[in-house]
Coordinates of C-alpha atoms in Angstrom, one line a residue:
X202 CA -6.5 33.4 64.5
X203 CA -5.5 35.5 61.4
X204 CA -5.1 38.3 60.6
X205 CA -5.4 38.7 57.6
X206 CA -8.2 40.5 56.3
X207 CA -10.4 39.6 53.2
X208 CA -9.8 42.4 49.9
X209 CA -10.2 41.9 45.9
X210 CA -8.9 43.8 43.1
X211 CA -10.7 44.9 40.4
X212 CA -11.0 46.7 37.1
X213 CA -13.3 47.4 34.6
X214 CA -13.0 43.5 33.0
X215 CA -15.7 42.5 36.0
X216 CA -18.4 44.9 34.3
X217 CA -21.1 46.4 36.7
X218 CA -20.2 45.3 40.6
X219 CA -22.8 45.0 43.7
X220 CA -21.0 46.5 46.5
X221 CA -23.6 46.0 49.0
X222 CA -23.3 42.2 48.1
X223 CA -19.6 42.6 48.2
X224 CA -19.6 43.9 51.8
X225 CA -21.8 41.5 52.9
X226 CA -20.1 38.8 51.8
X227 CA -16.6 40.2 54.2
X228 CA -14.9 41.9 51.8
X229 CA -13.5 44.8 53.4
X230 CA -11.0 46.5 51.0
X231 CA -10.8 47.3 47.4
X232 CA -7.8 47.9 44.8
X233 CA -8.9 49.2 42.0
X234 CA -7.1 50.0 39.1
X235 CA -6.9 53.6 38.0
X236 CA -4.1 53.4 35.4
X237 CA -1.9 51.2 32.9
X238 CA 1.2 52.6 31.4
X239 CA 1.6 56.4 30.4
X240 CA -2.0 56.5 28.5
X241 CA -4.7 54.0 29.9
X242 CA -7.0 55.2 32.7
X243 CA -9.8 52.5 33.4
X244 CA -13.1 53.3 32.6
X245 CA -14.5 51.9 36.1
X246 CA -11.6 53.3 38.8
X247 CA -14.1 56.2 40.0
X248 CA -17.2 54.7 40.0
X249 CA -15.8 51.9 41.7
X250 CA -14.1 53.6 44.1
X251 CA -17.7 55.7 44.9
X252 CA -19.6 52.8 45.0
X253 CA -17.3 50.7 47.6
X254 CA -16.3 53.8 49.7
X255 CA -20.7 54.2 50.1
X256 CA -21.2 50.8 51.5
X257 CA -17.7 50.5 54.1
X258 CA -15.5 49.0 51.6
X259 CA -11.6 51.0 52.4
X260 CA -10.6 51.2 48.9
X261 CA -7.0 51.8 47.5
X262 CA -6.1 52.0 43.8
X263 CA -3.1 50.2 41.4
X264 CA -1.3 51.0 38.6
X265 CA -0.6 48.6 35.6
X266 CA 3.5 49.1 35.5
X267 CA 4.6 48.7 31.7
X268 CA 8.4 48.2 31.7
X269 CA 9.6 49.6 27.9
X270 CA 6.2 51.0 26.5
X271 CA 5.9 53.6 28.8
X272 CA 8.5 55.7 30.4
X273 CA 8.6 55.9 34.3
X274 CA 7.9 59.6 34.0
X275 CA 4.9 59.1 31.6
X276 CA 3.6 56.8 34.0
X277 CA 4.4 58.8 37.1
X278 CA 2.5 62.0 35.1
X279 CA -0.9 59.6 34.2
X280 CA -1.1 58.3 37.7
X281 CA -1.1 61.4 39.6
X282 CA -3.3 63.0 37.3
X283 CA -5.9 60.4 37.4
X284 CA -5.4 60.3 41.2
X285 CA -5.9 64.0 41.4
X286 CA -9.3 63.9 39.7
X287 CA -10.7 61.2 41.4
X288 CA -10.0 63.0 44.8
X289 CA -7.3 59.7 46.1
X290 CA -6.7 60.6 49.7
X291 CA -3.7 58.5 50.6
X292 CA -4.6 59.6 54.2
X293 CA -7.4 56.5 54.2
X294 CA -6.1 54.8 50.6
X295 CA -3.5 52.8 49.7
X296 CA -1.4 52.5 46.6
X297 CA 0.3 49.9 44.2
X298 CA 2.1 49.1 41.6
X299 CA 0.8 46.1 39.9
X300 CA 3.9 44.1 38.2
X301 CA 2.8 41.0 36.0
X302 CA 4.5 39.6 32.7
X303 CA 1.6 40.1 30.5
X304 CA 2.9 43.7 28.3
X305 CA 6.3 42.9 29.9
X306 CA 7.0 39.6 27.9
X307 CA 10.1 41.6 26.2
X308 CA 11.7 43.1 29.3
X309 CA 14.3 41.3 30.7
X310 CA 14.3 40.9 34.3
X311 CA 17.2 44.2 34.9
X312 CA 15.2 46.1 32.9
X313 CA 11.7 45.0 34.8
X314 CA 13.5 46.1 38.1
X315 CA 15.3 49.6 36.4
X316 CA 12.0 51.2 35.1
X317 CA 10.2 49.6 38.7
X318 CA 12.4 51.3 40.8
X319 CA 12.6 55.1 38.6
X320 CA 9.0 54.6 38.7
X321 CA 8.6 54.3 42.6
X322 CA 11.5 56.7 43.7
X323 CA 9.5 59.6 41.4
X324 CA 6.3 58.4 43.0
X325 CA 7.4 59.0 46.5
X326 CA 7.7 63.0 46.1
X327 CA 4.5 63.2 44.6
X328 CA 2.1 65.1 46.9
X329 CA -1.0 62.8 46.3
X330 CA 0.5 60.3 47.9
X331 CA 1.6 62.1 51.1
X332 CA 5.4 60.5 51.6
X333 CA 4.0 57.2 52.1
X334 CA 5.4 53.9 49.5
X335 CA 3.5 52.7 47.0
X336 CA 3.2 48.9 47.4
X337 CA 4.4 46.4 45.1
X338 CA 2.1 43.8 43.6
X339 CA 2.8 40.9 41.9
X340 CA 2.9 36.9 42.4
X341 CA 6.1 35.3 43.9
X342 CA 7.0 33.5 40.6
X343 CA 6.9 36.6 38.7
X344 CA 9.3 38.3 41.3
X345 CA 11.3 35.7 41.4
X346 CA 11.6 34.9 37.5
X347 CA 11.3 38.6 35.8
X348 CA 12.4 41.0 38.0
X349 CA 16.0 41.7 39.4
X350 CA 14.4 42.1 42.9
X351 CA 17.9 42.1 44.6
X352 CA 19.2 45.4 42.6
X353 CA 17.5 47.6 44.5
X354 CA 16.0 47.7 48.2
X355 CA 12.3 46.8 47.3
X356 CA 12.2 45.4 50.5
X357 CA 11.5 48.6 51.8
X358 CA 8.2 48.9 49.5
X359 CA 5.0 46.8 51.0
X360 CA 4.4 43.8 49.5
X361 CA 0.9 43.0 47.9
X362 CA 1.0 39.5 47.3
X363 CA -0.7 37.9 44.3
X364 CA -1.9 33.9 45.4
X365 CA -4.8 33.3 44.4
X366 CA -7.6 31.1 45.4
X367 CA -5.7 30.7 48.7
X368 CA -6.8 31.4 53.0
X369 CA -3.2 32.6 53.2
X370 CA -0.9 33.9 50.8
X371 CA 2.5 32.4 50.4
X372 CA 5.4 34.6 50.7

């Protein structure tokens, strides 16, 4: 039996979402994103995250992580703000950090896993996310290829993993 349970991720590329035909097809959780970088806030993060919470769907929200166009601060400062309005209670929602290549094609791998880690450790004494980690998502080739995962202890962030069109992801 597994145990894993059945989520997607979205943001405002999917347009106008059913959430009643989501739940009732088993999805029971929700990432949305909220935020990219120091300046982007997407358009859909709140209605999305009303709409899911009406019909069941737990809903959690990620951040776009931009290694060298944004600073970690900048980042830090648009997340909680954007968290703050939409009323993000990390008591019954998670948080991630999405980590992909696409706006990080010039980073090299030390500096993917320097701005990561400066963006986490100021995350974790923010008060809207109540001491817990933000999770890190991101696909295992892109962790292993573009980040220097073994310069820091991410280990001790959840993992989000990103395998697609999958029953089980692969770690």
């Amino acid at each position: 039996m597994s145990t894993n349970k059945k989520g997607i991720d979205l943001s405002h590329f999917q347009g106008d979402v059913d959430f009643k035909k989501v739940s009732e097809a088993g999805i029971e959780y929700a990432f949305i994103k909220a935020t990219e970088g120091a300046t982007v806030q997407d358009a859909k993060y709140t209605t999305y995250r009303t709409d899911a919470r009406v019909v069941g769907i737990k809903t959690g929200a990620y951040h776009y992580f931009r290694a060298l166009s944004s600073s970690p601060e900048a980042q830090r400062d648009n997340i909680v703000s954007t968290l703050t309005a939409a009323g993000f209670d990390a008591s019954t929602e998670f948080f991630a950090i999405d980590a992909e290549l696409e706006g990080n094609e010039k980073a090299t791998p030390d500096e993917m896993a320097d701005n990561l880690h400066k963006l986490l450790t100021l995350l974790e004494s923010e008060k809207i996310l109540q001491g817990k980690r933000p999770f890190i998502y991101c696909d295992n080739n892109f962790w292993a290829n573009h980040i220097s995962g073994d310069k820091y202890a991410f280990s001790e962030y959840p993992l989000w993993i990103a395998n697609w069109d999958v029953s089980e992801p692969k770690v």
